[in-house]
Every structure is written in C-alpha cells, then in structure tokens.
Short mmCIF file of C-alpha atoms in Angstrom, two decimals:
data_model
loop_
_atom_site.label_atom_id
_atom_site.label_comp_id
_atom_site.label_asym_id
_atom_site.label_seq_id
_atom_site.Cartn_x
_atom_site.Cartn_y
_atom_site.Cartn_z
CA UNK A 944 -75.71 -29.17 2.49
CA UNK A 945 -79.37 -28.66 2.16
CA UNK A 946 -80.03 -24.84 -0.14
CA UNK A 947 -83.02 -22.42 1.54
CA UNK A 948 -84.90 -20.10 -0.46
CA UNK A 949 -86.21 -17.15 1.21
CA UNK A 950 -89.67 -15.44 0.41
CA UNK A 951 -90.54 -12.12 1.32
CA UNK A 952 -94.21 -11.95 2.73
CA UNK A 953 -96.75 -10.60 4.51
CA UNK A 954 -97.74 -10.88 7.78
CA UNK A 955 -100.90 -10.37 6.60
CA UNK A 956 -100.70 -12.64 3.77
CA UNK A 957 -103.62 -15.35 5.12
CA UNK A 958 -105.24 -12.40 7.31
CA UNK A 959 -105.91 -10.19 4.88
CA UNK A 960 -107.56 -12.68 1.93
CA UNK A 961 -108.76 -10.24 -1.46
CA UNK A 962 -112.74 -10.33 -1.42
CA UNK A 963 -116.14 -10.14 0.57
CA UNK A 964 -116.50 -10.77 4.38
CA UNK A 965 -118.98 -10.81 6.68
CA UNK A 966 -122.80 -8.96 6.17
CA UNK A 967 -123.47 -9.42 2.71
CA UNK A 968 -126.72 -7.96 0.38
CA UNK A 969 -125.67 -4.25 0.80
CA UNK A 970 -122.48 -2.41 0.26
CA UNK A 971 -119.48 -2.96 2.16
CA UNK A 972 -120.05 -0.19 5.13
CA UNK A 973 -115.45 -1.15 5.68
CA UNK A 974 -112.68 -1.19 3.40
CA UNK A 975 -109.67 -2.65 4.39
CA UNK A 976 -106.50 -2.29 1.87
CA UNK A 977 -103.07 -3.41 3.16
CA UNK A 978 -100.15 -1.34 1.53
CA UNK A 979 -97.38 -3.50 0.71
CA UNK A 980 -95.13 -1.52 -0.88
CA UNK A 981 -93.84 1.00 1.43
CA UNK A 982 -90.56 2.46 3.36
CA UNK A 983 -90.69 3.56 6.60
CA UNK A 984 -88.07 5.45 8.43
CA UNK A 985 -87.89 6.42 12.27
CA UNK A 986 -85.96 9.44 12.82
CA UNK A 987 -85.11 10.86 16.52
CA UNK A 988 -83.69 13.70 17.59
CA UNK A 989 -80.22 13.43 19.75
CA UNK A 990 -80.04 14.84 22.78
CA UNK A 991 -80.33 18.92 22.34
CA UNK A 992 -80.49 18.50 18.78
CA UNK A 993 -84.28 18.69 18.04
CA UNK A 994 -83.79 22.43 16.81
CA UNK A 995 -81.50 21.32 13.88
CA UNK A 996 -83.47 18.27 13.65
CA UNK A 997 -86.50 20.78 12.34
CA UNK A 998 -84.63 22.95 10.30
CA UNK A 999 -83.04 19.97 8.44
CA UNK A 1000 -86.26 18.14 8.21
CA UNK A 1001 -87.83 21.61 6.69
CA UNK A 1002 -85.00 21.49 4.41
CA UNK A 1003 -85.19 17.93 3.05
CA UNK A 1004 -89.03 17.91 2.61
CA UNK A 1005 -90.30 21.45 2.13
CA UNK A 1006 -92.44 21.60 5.33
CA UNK A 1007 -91.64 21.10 9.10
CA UNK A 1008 -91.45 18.28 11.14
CA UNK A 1009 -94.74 17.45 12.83
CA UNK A 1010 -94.16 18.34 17.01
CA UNK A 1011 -97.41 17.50 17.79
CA UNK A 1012 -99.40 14.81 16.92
CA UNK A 1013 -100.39 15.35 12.98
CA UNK A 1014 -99.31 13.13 9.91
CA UNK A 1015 -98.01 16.10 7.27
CA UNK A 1016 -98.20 15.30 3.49
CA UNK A 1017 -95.36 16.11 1.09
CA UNK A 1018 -94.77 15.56 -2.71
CA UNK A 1019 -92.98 12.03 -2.12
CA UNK A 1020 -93.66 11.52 1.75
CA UNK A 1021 -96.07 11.67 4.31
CA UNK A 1022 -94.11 12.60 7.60
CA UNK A 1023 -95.82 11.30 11.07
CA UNK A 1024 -95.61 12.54 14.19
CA UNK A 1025 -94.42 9.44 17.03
CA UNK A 1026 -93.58 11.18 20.12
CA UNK A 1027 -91.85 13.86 21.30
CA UNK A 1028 -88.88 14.94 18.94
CA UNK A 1029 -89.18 12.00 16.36
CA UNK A 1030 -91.07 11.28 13.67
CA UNK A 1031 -92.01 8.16 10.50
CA UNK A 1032 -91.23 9.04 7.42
CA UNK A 1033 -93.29 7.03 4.84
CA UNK A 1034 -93.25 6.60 1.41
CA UNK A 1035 -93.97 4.16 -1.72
CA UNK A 1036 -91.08 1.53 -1.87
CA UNK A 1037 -87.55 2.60 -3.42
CA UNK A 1038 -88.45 6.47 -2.76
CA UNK A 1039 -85.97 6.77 0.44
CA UNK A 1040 -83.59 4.37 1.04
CA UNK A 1041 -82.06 4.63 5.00
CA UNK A 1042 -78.74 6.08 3.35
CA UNK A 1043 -79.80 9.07 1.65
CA UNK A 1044 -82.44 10.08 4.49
CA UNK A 1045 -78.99 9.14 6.71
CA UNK A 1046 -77.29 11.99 5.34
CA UNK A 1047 -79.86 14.84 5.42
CA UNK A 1048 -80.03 14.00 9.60
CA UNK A 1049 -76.21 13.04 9.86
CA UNK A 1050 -75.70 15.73 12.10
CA UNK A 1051 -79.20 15.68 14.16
CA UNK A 1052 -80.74 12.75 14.46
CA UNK A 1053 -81.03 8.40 14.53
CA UNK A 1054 -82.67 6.50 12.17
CA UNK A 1055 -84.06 3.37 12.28
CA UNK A 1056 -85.22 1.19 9.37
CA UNK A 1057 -88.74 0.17 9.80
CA UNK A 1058 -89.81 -1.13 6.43
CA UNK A 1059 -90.24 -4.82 7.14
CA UNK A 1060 -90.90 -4.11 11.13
CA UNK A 1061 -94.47 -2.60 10.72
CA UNK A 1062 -97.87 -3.49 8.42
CA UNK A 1063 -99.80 -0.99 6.72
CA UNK A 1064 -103.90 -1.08 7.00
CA UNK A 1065 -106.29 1.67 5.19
CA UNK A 1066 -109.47 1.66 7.00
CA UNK A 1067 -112.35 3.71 5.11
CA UNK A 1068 -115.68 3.41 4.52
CA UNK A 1069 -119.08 4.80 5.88
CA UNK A 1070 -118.89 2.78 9.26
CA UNK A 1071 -115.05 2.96 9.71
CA UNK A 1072 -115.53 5.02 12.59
CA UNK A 1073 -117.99 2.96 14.14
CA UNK A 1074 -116.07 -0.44 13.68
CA UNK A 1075 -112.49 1.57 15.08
CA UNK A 1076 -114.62 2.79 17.51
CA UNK A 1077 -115.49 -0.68 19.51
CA UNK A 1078 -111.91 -1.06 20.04
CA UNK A 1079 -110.22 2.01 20.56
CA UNK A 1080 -110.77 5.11 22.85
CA UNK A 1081 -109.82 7.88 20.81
CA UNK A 1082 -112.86 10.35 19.61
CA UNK A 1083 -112.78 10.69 15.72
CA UNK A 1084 -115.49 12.61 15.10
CA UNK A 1085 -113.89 14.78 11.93
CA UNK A 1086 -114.34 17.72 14.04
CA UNK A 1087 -112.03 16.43 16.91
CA UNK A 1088 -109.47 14.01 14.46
CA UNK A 1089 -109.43 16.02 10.68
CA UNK A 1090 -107.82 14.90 8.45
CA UNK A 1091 -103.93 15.06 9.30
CA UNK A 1092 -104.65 14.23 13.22
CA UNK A 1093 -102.29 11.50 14.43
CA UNK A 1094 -102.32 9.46 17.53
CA UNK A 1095 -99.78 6.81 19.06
CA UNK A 1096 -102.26 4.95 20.78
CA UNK A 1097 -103.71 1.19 20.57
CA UNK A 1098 -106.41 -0.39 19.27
CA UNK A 1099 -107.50 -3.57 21.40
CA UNK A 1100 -104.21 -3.45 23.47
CA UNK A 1101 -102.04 -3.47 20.71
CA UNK A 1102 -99.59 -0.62 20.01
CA UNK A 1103 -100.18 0.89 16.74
CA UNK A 1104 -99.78 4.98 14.71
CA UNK A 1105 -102.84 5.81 13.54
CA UNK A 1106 -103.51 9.11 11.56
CA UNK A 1107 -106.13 10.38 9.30
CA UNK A 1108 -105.06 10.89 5.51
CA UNK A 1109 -107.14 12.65 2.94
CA UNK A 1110 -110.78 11.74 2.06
CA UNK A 1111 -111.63 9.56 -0.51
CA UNK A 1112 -113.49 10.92 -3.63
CA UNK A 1113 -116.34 9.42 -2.58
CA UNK A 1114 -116.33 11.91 0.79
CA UNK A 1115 -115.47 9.02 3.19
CA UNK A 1116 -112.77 9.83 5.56
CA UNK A 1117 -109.62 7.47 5.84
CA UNK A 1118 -107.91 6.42 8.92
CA UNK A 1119 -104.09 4.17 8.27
CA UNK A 1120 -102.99 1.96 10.87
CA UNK A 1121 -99.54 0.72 11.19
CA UNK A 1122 -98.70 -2.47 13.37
CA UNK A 1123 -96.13 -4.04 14.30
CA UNK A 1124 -95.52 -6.52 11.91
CA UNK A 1125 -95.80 -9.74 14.43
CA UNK A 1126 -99.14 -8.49 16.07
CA UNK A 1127 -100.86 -7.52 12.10
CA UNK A 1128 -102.55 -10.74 11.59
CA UNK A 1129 -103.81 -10.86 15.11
CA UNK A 1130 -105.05 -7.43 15.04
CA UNK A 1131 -106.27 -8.13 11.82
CA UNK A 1132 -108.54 -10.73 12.93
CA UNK A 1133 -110.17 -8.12 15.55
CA UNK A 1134 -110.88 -5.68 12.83
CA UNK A 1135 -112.61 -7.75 10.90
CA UNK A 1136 -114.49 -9.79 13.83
CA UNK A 1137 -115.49 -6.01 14.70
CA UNK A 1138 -116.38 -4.75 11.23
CA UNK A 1139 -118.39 -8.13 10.00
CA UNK A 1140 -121.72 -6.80 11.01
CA UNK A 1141 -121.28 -3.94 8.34
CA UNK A 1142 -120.20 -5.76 5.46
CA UNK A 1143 -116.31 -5.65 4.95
CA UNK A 1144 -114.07 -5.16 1.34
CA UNK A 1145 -110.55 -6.58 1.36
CA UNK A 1146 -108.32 -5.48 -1.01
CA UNK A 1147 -104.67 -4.98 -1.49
CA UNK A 1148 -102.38 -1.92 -2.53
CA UNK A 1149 -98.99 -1.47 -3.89
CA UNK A 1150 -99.01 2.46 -3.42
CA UNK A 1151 -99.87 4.57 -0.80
CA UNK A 1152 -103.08 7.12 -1.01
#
C-alpha cells in the first residue's frame, strides 16, 4: 500500500512570495505580512444566552465582549467582533487551544475551530488606504475607522473581517484581513494587482502585532 505524507501549508504559500513587487525606485507605499502562526476561535452565543455569554467572556479575558463592531486587545488575545452575539478570538499559535476556551463558554456559547479555515494579511503602509480603497466600500479615514473599528464586509466580492489594530511605530495605521482560506490566494492576487502602482513589501510573520 502506497504511504502519504502530509504537509501543512499555506494557502498563500506561492501568493504571497518574500520580497519586492511592483513600482520600484522609491519606498514600498504597501506592506503585506501574512501571519502564519495563529488560532482562531468562533464563539456564538445560544439562544438567550448572550448575557452570560458577556459576563463569561469579561471573566476569561479581563474586558467585554465586543457587541458592536470593534476588534478589543487583551494581554494574550485580540477579541473581534463578527455579528451579532459572536465573536473571533485570535491569538499566536498554542495560546488557546478549542478545549480550554470550551470550558470558559460551556454553559453559553458554540465554538468553532477556525485555525486552518481562514488566512491572516497585515496591510500597512502610507497608501494602504488608498490600495484597500479601490476594492472595498468602507470609509477608513482614521477619523471614521480608529484604530479598534471592525467590519464584516468584503473586499472585491469576497467575504472577509477586517479591523484596524494599533499603529505602527513609524505612525502608519494597520488594517488585518482574514480570508477564508480557499479564496486567500485569489484575493491575494487583487491586492497586489491593486497595490503595484505604489510599490509593494512582502514579508512573512510568525506572531501577531
């Protein structure tokens, strides 16, 4: 009987490629960084149990649940809003297992295992904005979409969360983008067909920001 070997990758393994695209002579005006490393978690509420969803959320992480749409930082998480009574919980690989985050919502919620489901992109850079905004219709002008503002929305007809994280040292805001994991390389392909003009920086990240 033949043997297989099976090799965890990315869907964004030939997408994604470590280097220089597009404009060149100037600095990159995009940075793109796919997070590898990460667990995500879908938690929804039962029916008539959001209440004690919240309080046990609070109680787990220190801060509540997001119920409208905002991406909330903790010390090992970054909690996402999704819809209405659920949230993603994110967070660098081995920090939350399904089992442990299983028993702080036992009583109140779902959970769903999204880890190898979704792709992570970090979009910065000085024309971010501009390149996200030739194929999406949300407004993210920092004084409509700070820094913490989510969205479920999509970006060239593809479903994706987008939120804004903190700003990088440099000043320049960050916006994260997870995708479904069979629709990242396609949607990666758009990014950077929309983001060549500007000079684009590919790199890769085993840690979240």
């Amino acid at each position: 009987m033949a043997e297989f070997s099976w090799i965890a990758r990315s869907p964004l393994e030939k997408a994604l490629v470590v280097g220089a695209y597009g404009a060149r002579g100037t600095a990159a005006g995009v940075s793109l960084t796919e997070i590898r490393n990460f667990d995500l978690i879908q938690v929804m509420a039962r029916r008539g149990k959001a209440a004690e969803l919240a309080k046990a959320a609070e109680t787990r992480f220190g801060v509540a649940a997001p119920e409208t749409p905002k991406a909330t930082r903790t010390p090992d998480a970054t909690l996402i809003w999704s819809g209405p009574d659920q949230f993603l919980v994110l967070s660098n690989g081995g920090k939350h297992a399904s089992e442990p985050l299983s028993q702080t919502f036992a009583q109140s919620a779902s959970l769903s295992d999204q880890s190898h489901a979704r792709a992570l992109i970090g979009v910065s850079g000085e024309k971010a904005r501009a390149m996200l905004a030739k194929l999406s219709s949300l407004d993210l002008h920092p004084a409509v979409f700070p820094a913490g503002t989510a969205a479920a929305t999509s970006v060239d007809h593809t479903s994706i969360n987008l939120w804004r994280a903190n700003d990088r040292p440099d000043g320049q805001a960050v916006f994260n983008l997870l995708v479904f994991a069979t629709f990242a390389e396609s949607l990666s392909h758009t990014m950077l067909d929309a983001a060549a003009e500007y000079g684009v920086e590919i790199s890769h990240s085993e840690e979240l920001a």
